[in-house]
């Protein structure tokens, strides 16, 4: 299935700023509200259902020898028109 990027933003932020963005998303998820993403001239509003798939991934990209790029990725995913999804237990500490 082809992927269509609806919104994308990447910038260098300090840890406190990243935490602030994540708190805003958490507040919207807890309240059941839609989430609006805006940067530059682009904006999109998405309304995750009450239950959605939540994927957490830790990755290292780069050469087998030497330093690479590390990332932690969080993804909330659902089928358009779906009201819920199921998954396993996750612990973040």
PDB file of N, CA and C in Angstrom:
ATOM      1  N   UNK A   1       0.852  -1.169   0.000  1.00  0.00           N
ATOM      2  CA  UNK A   1       0.000   0.000   0.000  1.00  0.00           C
ATOM      3  C   UNK A   1       0.904   1.240   0.000  1.00  0.00           C
ATOM      4  N   UNK A   2       0.687   2.157  -0.928  1.00  0.00           N
ATOM      5  CA  UNK A   2       1.532   3.359  -0.987  1.00  0.00           C
ATOM      6  C   UNK A   2       1.297   4.274   0.209  1.00  0.00           C
ATOM      7  N   UNK A   3       2.347   4.985   0.585  1.00  0.00           N
ATOM      8  CA  UNK A   3       2.276   5.913   1.713  1.00  0.00           C
ATOM      9  C   UNK A   3       2.215   7.340   1.180  1.00  0.00           C
ATOM     10  N   UNK A   4       1.320   8.143   1.743  1.00  0.00           N
ATOM     11  CA  UNK A   4       1.197   9.553   1.388  1.00  0.00           C
ATOM     12  C   UNK A   4       1.498  10.378   2.637  1.00  0.00           C
ATOM     13  N   UNK A   5       2.526  11.194   2.600  1.00  0.00           N
ATOM     14  CA  UNK A   5       2.868  12.042   3.735  1.00  0.00           C
ATOM     15  C   UNK A   5       1.930  13.247   3.727  1.00  0.00           C
ATOM     16  N   UNK A   6       1.127  13.385   4.786  1.00  0.00           N
ATOM     17  CA  UNK A   6       0.161  14.474   4.886  1.00  0.00           C
ATOM     18  C   UNK A   6       0.749  15.697   5.578  1.00  0.00           C
ATOM     19  N   UNK A   7       1.750  15.483   6.425  1.00  0.00           N
ATOM     20  CA  UNK A   7       2.402  16.561   7.167  1.00  0.00           C
ATOM     21  C   UNK A   7       3.769  16.061   7.593  1.00  0.00           C
ATOM     22  N   UNK A   8       4.761  16.942   7.566  1.00  0.00           N
ATOM     23  CA  UNK A   8       6.086  16.561   8.055  1.00  0.00           C
ATOM     24  C   UNK A   8       6.808  17.804   8.554  1.00  0.00           C
ATOM     25  N   UNK A   9       7.446  17.668   9.694  1.00  0.00           N
ATOM     26  CA  UNK A   9       8.241  18.749  10.262  1.00  0.00           C
ATOM     27  C   UNK A   9       9.412  18.121  11.000  1.00  0.00           C
ATOM     28  N   UNK A  10      10.594  18.672  10.804  1.00  0.00           N
ATOM     29  CA  UNK A  10      11.771  18.210  11.534  1.00  0.00           C
ATOM     30  C   UNK A  10      12.620  19.421  11.875  1.00  0.00           C
ATOM     31  N   UNK A  11      12.968  19.540  13.136  1.00  0.00           N
ATOM     32  CA  UNK A  11      13.822  20.640  13.578  1.00  0.00           C
ATOM     33  C   UNK A  11      14.569  20.211  14.824  1.00  0.00           C
ATOM     34  N   UNK A  12      15.655  20.892  15.117  1.00  0.00           N
ATOM     35  CA  UNK A  12      16.430  20.609  16.314  1.00  0.00           C
ATOM     36  C   UNK A  12      15.787  21.328  17.492  1.00  0.00           C
ATOM     37  N   UNK A  13      15.479  20.577  18.548  1.00  0.00           N
ATOM     38  CA  UNK A  13      14.831  21.102  19.747  1.00  0.00           C
ATOM     39  C   UNK A  13      15.580  20.572  20.966  1.00  0.00           C
ATOM     40  N   UNK A  14      15.518  21.301  22.075  1.00  0.00           N
ATOM     41  CA  UNK A  14      16.092  20.749  23.304  1.00  0.00           C
ATOM     42  C   UNK A  14      15.070  19.785  23.926  1.00  0.00           C
ATOM     43  N   UNK A  15      15.532  19.019  24.902  1.00  0.00           N
ATOM     44  CA  UNK A  15      14.688  17.986  25.513  1.00  0.00           C
ATOM     45  C   UNK A  15      13.412  18.562  26.113  1.00  0.00           C
ATOM     46  N   UNK A  16      13.501  19.746  26.744  1.00  0.00           N
ATOM     47  CA  UNK A  16      12.325  20.363  27.367  1.00  0.00           C
ATOM     48  C   UNK A  16      11.266  20.710  26.317  1.00  0.00           C
ATOM     49  N   UNK A  17      11.685  21.213  25.177  1.00  0.00           N
ATOM     50  CA  UNK A  17      10.737  21.559  24.113  1.00  0.00           C
ATOM     51  C   UNK A  17      10.069  20.306  23.546  1.00  0.00           C
ATOM     52  N   UNK A  18      10.850  19.245  23.358  1.00  0.00           N
ATOM     53  CA  UNK A  18      10.291  17.983  22.862  1.00  0.00           C
ATOM     54  C   UNK A  18       9.268  17.451  23.856  1.00  0.00           C
ATOM     55  N   UNK A  19       9.595  17.489  25.145  1.00  0.00           N
ATOM     56  CA  UNK A  19       8.660  17.035  26.185  1.00  0.00           C
ATOM     57  C   UNK A  19       7.376  17.855  26.164  1.00  0.00           C
ATOM     58  N   UNK A  20       7.484  19.150  25.916  1.00  0.00           N
ATOM     59  CA  UNK A  20       6.309  20.014  25.850  1.00  0.00           C
ATOM     60  C   UNK A  20       5.387  19.600  24.694  1.00  0.00           C
ATOM     61  N   UNK A  21       5.964  19.313  23.517  1.00  0.00           N
ATOM     62  CA  UNK A  21       5.156  18.845  22.389  1.00  0.00           C
ATOM     63  C   UNK A  21       4.452  17.527  22.731  1.00  0.00           C
ATOM     64  N   UNK A  22       5.191  16.612  23.348  1.00  0.00           N
ATOM     65  CA  UNK A  22       4.603  15.322  23.705  1.00  0.00           C
ATOM     66  C   UNK A  22       3.492  15.478  24.744  1.00  0.00           C
ATOM     67  N   UNK A  23       3.661  16.414  25.700  1.00  0.00           N
ATOM     68  CA  UNK A  23       2.601  16.678  26.689  1.00  0.00           C
ATOM     69  C   UNK A  23       1.343  17.209  26.020  1.00  0.00           C
ATOM     70  N   UNK A  24       1.511  18.084  25.031  1.00  0.00           N
ATOM     71  CA  UNK A  24       0.349  18.617  24.311  1.00  0.00           C
ATOM     72  C   UNK A  24      -0.417  17.507  23.600  1.00  0.00           C
ATOM     73  N   UNK A  25       0.313  16.608  22.955  1.00  0.00           N
ATOM     74  CA  UNK A  25      -0.330  15.462  22.300  1.00  0.00           C
ATOM     75  C   UNK A  25      -1.037  14.598  23.346  1.00  0.00           C
ATOM     76  N   UNK A  26      -0.375  14.349  24.487  1.00  0.00           N
ATOM     77  CA  UNK A  26      -0.973  13.537  25.552  1.00  0.00           C
ATOM     78  C   UNK A  26      -2.259  14.174  26.064  1.00  0.00           C
ATOM     79  N   UNK A  27      -2.260  15.487  26.254  1.00  0.00           N
ATOM     80  CA  UNK A  27      -3.477  16.182  26.715  1.00  0.00           C
ATOM     81  C   UNK A  27      -4.624  15.993  25.733  1.00  0.00           C
ATOM     82  N   UNK A  28      -4.334  16.139  24.445  1.00  0.00           N
ATOM     83  CA  UNK A  28      -5.370  15.964  23.417  1.00  0.00           C
ATOM     84  C   UNK A  28      -5.886  14.532  23.404  1.00  0.00           C
ATOM     85  N   UNK A  29      -4.982  13.558  23.536  1.00  0.00           N
ATOM     86  CA  UNK A  29      -5.413  12.160  23.557  1.00  0.00           C
ATOM     87  C   UNK A  29      -6.290  11.868  24.767  1.00  0.00           C
ATOM     88  N   UNK A  30      -5.890  12.377  25.944  1.00  0.00           N
ATOM     89  CA  UNK A  30      -6.670  12.139  27.165  1.00  0.00           C
ATOM     90  C   UNK A  30      -8.039  12.789  27.110  1.00  0.00           C
ATOM     91  N   UNK A  31      -8.124  13.963  26.510  1.00  0.00           N
ATOM     92  CA  UNK A  31      -9.397  14.684  26.469  1.00  0.00           C
ATOM     93  C   UNK A  31     -10.300  14.214  25.334  1.00  0.00           C
ATOM     94  N   UNK A  32      -9.748  13.418  24.407  1.00  0.00           N
ATOM     95  CA  UNK A  32     -10.540  12.945  23.278  1.00  0.00           C
ATOM     96  C   UNK A  32     -10.626  13.966  22.154  1.00  0.00           C
ATOM     97  N   UNK A  33      -9.808  15.006  22.228  1.00  0.00           N
ATOM     98  CA  UNK A  33      -9.843  16.054  21.212  1.00  0.00           C
ATOM     99  C   UNK A  33      -9.015  15.721  19.986  1.00  0.00           C
ATOM    100  N   UNK A  34      -9.275  16.452  18.931  1.00  0.00           N
ATOM    101  CA  UNK A  34      -8.496  16.317  17.701  1.00  0.00           C
ATOM    102  C   UNK A  34      -7.115  16.939  17.921  1.00  0.00           C
ATOM    103  N   UNK A  35      -6.147  16.506  17.140  1.00  0.00           N
ATOM    104  CA  UNK A  35      -4.777  16.997  17.237  1.00  0.00           C
ATOM    105  C   UNK A  35      -4.463  17.765  15.954  1.00  0.00           C
ATOM    106  N   UNK A  36      -4.071  19.024  16.110  1.00  0.00           N
ATOM    107  CA  UNK A  36      -3.705  19.846  14.961  1.00  0.00           C
ATOM    108  C   UNK A  36      -2.200  20.040  14.950  1.00  0.00           C
ATOM    109  N   UNK A  37      -1.581  19.720  13.829  1.00  0.00           N
ATOM    110  CA  UNK A  37      -0.153  19.899  13.627  1.00  0.00           C
ATOM    111  C   UNK A  37       0.032  21.054  12.646  1.00  0.00           C
ATOM    112  N   UNK A  38       0.884  22.022  12.994  1.00  0.00           N
ATOM    113  CA  UNK A  38       1.132  23.173  12.128  1.00  0.00           C
ATOM    114  C   UNK A  38       2.613  23.507  12.132  1.00  0.00           C
ATOM    115  N   UNK A  39       3.134  23.830  10.969  1.00  0.00           N
ATOM    116  CA  UNK A  39       4.525  24.284  10.830  1.00  0.00           C
ATOM    117  C   UNK A  39       4.640  24.973   9.484  1.00  0.00           C
ATOM    118  N   UNK A  40       5.240  26.153   9.497  1.00  0.00           N
ATOM    119  CA  UNK A  40       5.369  26.889   8.244  1.00  0.00           C
ATOM    120  C   UNK A  40       3.996  27.141   7.656  1.00  0.00           C
ATOM    121  N   UNK A  41       3.810  26.821   6.406  1.00  0.00           N
ATOM    122  CA  UNK A  41       2.531  27.023   5.743  1.00  0.00           C
ATOM    123  C   UNK A  41       1.649  25.797   5.721  1.00  0.00           C
ATOM    124  N   UNK A  42       2.050  24.737   6.411  1.00  0.00           N
ATOM    125  CA  UNK A  42       1.241  23.520   6.378  1.00  0.00           C
ATOM    126  C   UNK A  42       0.557  23.262   7.713  1.00  0.00           C
ATOM    127  N   UNK A  43      -0.607  22.648   7.645  1.00  0.00           N
ATOM    128  CA  UNK A  43      -1.374  22.332   8.851  1.00  0.00           C
ATOM    129  C   UNK A  43      -2.296  21.155   8.553  1.00  0.00           C
ATOM    130  N   UNK A  44      -2.485  20.286   9.551  1.00  0.00           N
ATOM    131  CA  UNK A  44      -3.424  19.175   9.420  1.00  0.00           C
ATOM    132  C   UNK A  44      -4.028  18.897  10.784  1.00  0.00           C
ATOM    133  N   UNK A  45      -5.298  18.543  10.805  1.00  0.00           N
ATOM    134  CA  UNK A  45      -5.984  18.142  12.032  1.00  0.00           C
ATOM    135  C   UNK A  45      -6.403  16.694  11.873  1.00  0.00           C
ATOM    136  N   UNK A  46      -6.071  15.882  12.884  1.00  0.00           N
ATOM    137  CA  UNK A  46      -6.433  14.465  12.877  1.00  0.00           C
ATOM    138  C   UNK A  46      -7.125  14.152  14.195  1.00  0.00           C
ATOM    139  N   UNK A  47      -8.075  13.241  14.139  1.00  0.00           N
ATOM    140  CA  UNK A  47      -8.870  12.884  15.311  1.00  0.00           C
ATOM    141  C   UNK A  47      -8.760  11.379  15.562  1.00  0.00           C
ATOM    142  N   UNK A  48      -7.744  10.963  16.352  1.00  0.00           N
ATOM    143  CA  UNK A  48      -7.584   9.525  16.611  1.00  0.00           C
ATOM    144  C   UNK A  48      -8.828   8.958  17.314  1.00  0.00           C
ATOM    145  N   UNK A  49      -9.172   7.708  16.999  1.00  0.00           N
ATOM    146  CA  UNK A  49     -10.306   7.077  17.667  1.00  0.00           C
ATOM    147  C   UNK A  49      -9.974   6.769  19.136  1.00  0.00           C
ATOM    148  N   UNK A  50     -10.972   6.320  19.881  1.00  0.00           N
ATOM    149  CA  UNK A  50     -10.794   6.023  21.304  1.00  0.00           C
ATOM    150  C   UNK A  50      -9.718   4.969  21.530  1.00  0.00           C
ATOM    151  N   UNK A  51      -9.577   4.031  20.608  1.00  0.00           N
ATOM    152  CA  UNK A  51      -8.548   2.994  20.694  1.00  0.00           C
ATOM    153  C   UNK A  51      -7.807   2.941  19.368  1.00  0.00           C
ATOM    154  N   UNK A  52      -6.476   2.985  19.425  1.00  0.00           N
ATOM    155  CA  UNK A  52      -5.657   2.956  18.217  1.00  0.00           C
ATOM    156  C   UNK A  52      -4.409   2.126  18.475  1.00  0.00           C
ATOM    157  N   UNK A  53      -3.755   1.690  17.425  1.00  0.00           N
ATOM    158  CA  UNK A  53      -2.487   0.970  17.554  1.00  0.00           C
ATOM    159  C   UNK A  53      -1.404   1.975  17.933  1.00  0.00           C
ATOM    160  N   UNK A  54      -0.561   1.624  18.896  1.00  0.00           N
ATOM    161  CA  UNK A  54       0.520   2.481  19.356  1.00  0.00           C
ATOM    162  C   UNK A  54       1.821   1.724  19.196  1.00  0.00           C
ATOM    163  N   UNK A  55       2.705   2.230  18.358  1.00  0.00           N
ATOM    164  CA  UNK A  55       3.983   1.575  18.080  1.00  0.00           C
ATOM    165  C   UNK A  55       5.117   2.423  18.634  1.00  0.00           C
ATOM    166  N   UNK A  56       6.026   1.784  19.352  1.00  0.00           N
ATOM    167  CA  UNK A  56       7.232   2.434  19.849  1.00  0.00           C
ATOM    168  C   UNK A  56       8.414   1.664  19.270  1.00  0.00           C
ATOM    169  N   UNK A  57       9.350   2.404  18.687  1.00  0.00           N
ATOM    170  CA  UNK A  57      10.479   1.762  18.032  1.00  0.00           C
ATOM    171  C   UNK A  57      11.764   2.508  18.396  1.00  0.00           C
ATOM    172  N   UNK A  58      12.802   1.766  18.755  1.00  0.00           N
ATOM    173  CA  UNK A  58      14.144   2.325  18.955  1.00  0.00           C
ATOM    174  C   UNK A  58      14.994   1.798  17.815  1.00  0.00           C
ATOM    175  N   UNK A  59      15.678   2.714  17.119  1.00  0.00           N
ATOM    176  CA  UNK A  59      16.450   2.325  15.945  1.00  0.00           C
ATOM    177  C   UNK A  59      17.861   2.903  15.977  1.00  0.00           C
ATOM    178  N   UNK A  60      18.743   2.220  15.289  1.00  0.00           N
ATOM    179  CA  UNK A  60      20.073   2.727  14.998  1.00  0.00           C
ATOM    180  C   UNK A  60      20.266   2.584  13.506  1.00  0.00           C
ATOM    181  N   UNK A  61      20.550   3.698  12.830  1.00  0.00           N
ATOM    182  CA  UNK A  61      20.804   3.687  11.398  1.00  0.00           C
ATOM    183  C   UNK A  61      22.248   4.098  11.158  1.00  0.00           C
ATOM    184  N   UNK A  62      22.885   3.431  10.251  1.00  0.00           N
ATOM    185  CA  UNK A  62      24.259   3.797   9.927  1.00  0.00           C
ATOM    186  C   UNK A  62      25.111   2.585   9.665  1.00  0.00           C
ATOM    187  N   UNK A  63      26.410   2.813   9.549  1.00  0.00           N
ATOM    188  CA  UNK A  63      27.332   1.721   9.228  1.00  0.00           C
ATOM    189  C   UNK A  63      27.432   0.721  10.386  1.00  0.00           C
ATOM    190  N   UNK A  64      27.737  -0.520  10.042  1.00  0.00           N
ATOM    191  CA  UNK A  64      27.905  -1.552  11.064  1.00  0.00           C
ATOM    192  C   UNK A  64      29.054  -1.198  11.997  1.00  0.00           C
ATOM    193  N   UNK A  65      30.079  -0.560  11.454  1.00  0.00           N
ATOM    194  CA  UNK A  65      31.227  -0.115  12.243  1.00  0.00           C
ATOM    195  C   UNK A  65      31.126   1.392  12.440  1.00  0.00           C
ATOM    196  N   UNK A  66      31.305   1.868  13.654  1.00  0.00           N
ATOM    197  CA  UNK A  66      31.302   3.319  13.882  1.00  0.00           C
ATOM    198  C   UNK A  66      29.952   3.847  14.351  1.00  0.00           C
ATOM    199  N   UNK A  67      29.887   5.157  14.412  1.00  0.00           N
ATOM    200  CA  UNK A  67      28.694   5.820  14.929  1.00  0.00           C
ATOM    201  C   UNK A  67      27.589   5.892  13.880  1.00  0.00           C
ATOM    202  N   UNK A  68      26.376   5.766  14.352  1.00  0.00           N
ATOM    203  CA  UNK A  68      25.203   5.888  13.496  1.00  0.00           C
ATOM    204  C   UNK A  68      24.255   6.918  14.082  1.00  0.00           C
ATOM    205  N   UNK A  69      23.045   6.922  13.607  1.00  0.00           N
ATOM    206  CA  UNK A  69      22.012   7.826  14.110  1.00  0.00           C
ATOM    207  C   UNK A  69      21.016   7.009  14.914  1.00  0.00           C
ATOM    208  N   UNK A  70      20.765   7.442  16.153  1.00  0.00           N
ATOM    209  CA  UNK A  70      19.823   6.761  17.029  1.00  0.00           C
ATOM    210  C   UNK A  70      18.498   7.507  17.026  1.00  0.00           C
ATOM    211  N   UNK A  71      17.405   6.754  17.172  1.00  0.00           N
ATOM    212  CA  UNK A  71      16.095   7.408  17.228  1.00  0.00           C
ATOM    213  C   UNK A  71      15.137   6.606  18.094  1.00  0.00           C
ATOM    214  N   UNK A  72      14.190   7.326  18.674  1.00  0.00           N
ATOM    215  CA  UNK A  72      13.033   6.737  19.339  1.00  0.00           C
ATOM    216  C   UNK A  72      11.831   7.267  18.581  1.00  0.00           C
ATOM    217  N   UNK A  73      11.010   6.374  18.058  1.00  0.00           N
ATOM    218  CA  UNK A  73       9.856   6.771  17.266  1.00  0.00           C
ATOM    219  C   UNK A  73       8.578   6.326  17.954  1.00  0.00           C
ATOM    220  N   UNK A  74       7.606   7.227  17.978  1.00  0.00           N
ATOM    221  CA  UNK A  74       6.274   6.937  18.524  1.00  0.00           C
ATOM    222  C   UNK A  74       5.279   7.092  17.382  1.00  0.00           C
ATOM    223  N   UNK A  75       4.431   6.102  17.199  1.00  0.00           N
ATOM    224  CA  UNK A  75       3.452   6.171  16.108  1.00  0.00           C
ATOM    225  C   UNK A  75       2.095   5.731  16.610  1.00  0.00           C
ATOM    226  N   UNK A  76       1.087   6.530  16.335  1.00  0.00           N
ATOM    227  CA  UNK A  76      -0.300   6.190  16.624  1.00  0.00           C
ATOM    228  C   UNK A  76      -0.940   5.930  15.274  1.00  0.00           C
ATOM    229  N   UNK A  77      -1.536   4.757  15.110  1.00  0.00           N
ATOM    230  CA  UNK A  77      -2.028   4.356  13.802  1.00  0.00           C
ATOM    231  C   UNK A  77      -3.429   3.775  13.904  1.00  0.00           C
ATOM    232  N   UNK A  78      -4.281   4.124  12.932  1.00  0.00           N
ATOM    233  CA  UNK A  78      -5.627   3.586  12.881  1.00  0.00           C
ATOM    234  C   UNK A  78      -6.114   3.595  11.445  1.00  0.00           C
ATOM    235  N   UNK A  79      -7.083   2.755  11.159  1.00  0.00           N
ATOM    236  CA  UNK A  79      -7.698   2.733   9.837  1.00  0.00           C
ATOM    237  C   UNK A  79      -8.686   3.886   9.732  1.00  0.00           C
ATOM    238  N   UNK A  80      -8.694   4.550   8.605  1.00  0.00           N
ATOM    239  CA  UNK A  80      -9.677   5.618   8.410  1.00  0.00           C
ATOM    240  C   UNK A  80     -11.071   5.038   8.611  1.00  0.00           C
ATOM    241  N   UNK A  81     -11.882   5.727   9.388  1.00  0.00           N
ATOM    242  CA  UNK A  81     -13.241   5.284   9.669  1.00  0.00           C
ATOM    243  C   UNK A  81     -13.344   4.265  10.785  1.00  0.00           C
ATOM    244  N   UNK A  82     -12.213   3.791  11.339  1.00  0.00           N
ATOM    245  CA  UNK A  82     -12.234   2.789  12.406  1.00  0.00           C
ATOM    246  C   UNK A  82     -12.488   3.445  13.753  1.00  0.00           C
ATOM    247  N   UNK A  83     -13.077   2.687  14.670  1.00  0.00           N
ATOM    248  CA  UNK A  83     -13.345   3.231  15.998  1.00  0.00           C
ATOM    249  C   UNK A  83     -12.408   2.665  17.055  1.00  0.00           C
ATOM    250  N   UNK A  84     -11.701   1.568  16.762  1.00  0.00           N
ATOM    251  CA  UNK A  84     -10.765   1.034  17.738  1.00  0.00           C
ATOM    252  C   UNK A  84      -9.792   0.051  17.089  1.00  0.00           C
ATOM    253  N   UNK A  85      -8.687  -0.212  17.822  1.00  0.00           N
ATOM    254  CA  UNK A  85      -7.684  -1.206  17.419  1.00  0.00           C
ATOM    255  C   UNK A  85      -7.203  -1.900  18.688  1.00  0.00           C
ATOM    256  N   UNK A  86      -6.529  -3.039  18.545  1.00  0.00           N
ATOM    257  CA  UNK A  86      -6.048  -3.772  19.710  1.00  0.00           C
ATOM    258  C   UNK A  86      -4.542  -3.961  19.611  1.00  0.00           C
ATOM    259  N   UNK A  87      -3.893  -4.226  20.759  1.00  0.00           N
ATOM    260  CA  UNK A  87      -2.446  -4.441  20.767  1.00  0.00           C
ATOM    261  C   UNK A  87      -2.002  -4.996  22.103  1.00  0.00           C
ATOM    262  N   UNK A  88      -0.686  -5.163  22.259  1.00  0.00           N
ATOM    263  CA  UNK A  88      -0.115  -5.706  23.473  1.00  0.00           C
ATOM    264  C   UNK A  88       0.211  -4.650  24.506  1.00  0.00           C
ATOM    265  N   UNK A  89       0.666  -5.103  25.674  1.00  0.00           N
ATOM    266  CA  UNK A  89       1.025  -4.197  26.758  1.00  0.00           C
ATOM    267  C   UNK A  89       2.397  -3.584  26.500  1.00  0.00           C
ATOM    268  N   UNK A  90       2.561  -2.330  26.902  1.00  0.00           N
ATOM    269  CA  UNK A  90       3.815  -1.609  26.739  1.00  0.00           C
ATOM    270  C   UNK A  90       4.158  -0.968  28.067  1.00  0.00           C
ATOM    271  N   UNK A  91       5.440  -0.951  28.398  1.00  0.00           N
ATOM    272  CA  UNK A  91       5.927  -0.259  29.586  1.00  0.00           C
ATOM    273  C   UNK A  91       7.045   0.673  29.159  1.00  0.00           C
ATOM    274  N   UNK A  92       6.972   1.928  29.584  1.00  0.00           N
ATOM    275  CA  UNK A  92       8.022   2.909  29.310  1.00  0.00           C
ATOM    276  C   UNK A  92       8.504   3.440  30.641  1.00  0.00           C
ATOM    277  N   UNK A  93       9.788   3.329  30.893  1.00  0.00           N
ATOM    278  CA  UNK A  93      10.303   3.792  32.179  1.00  0.00           C
ATOM    279  C   UNK A  93      11.486   4.699  32.039  1.00  0.00           C
TER     280      UNK A  93
END
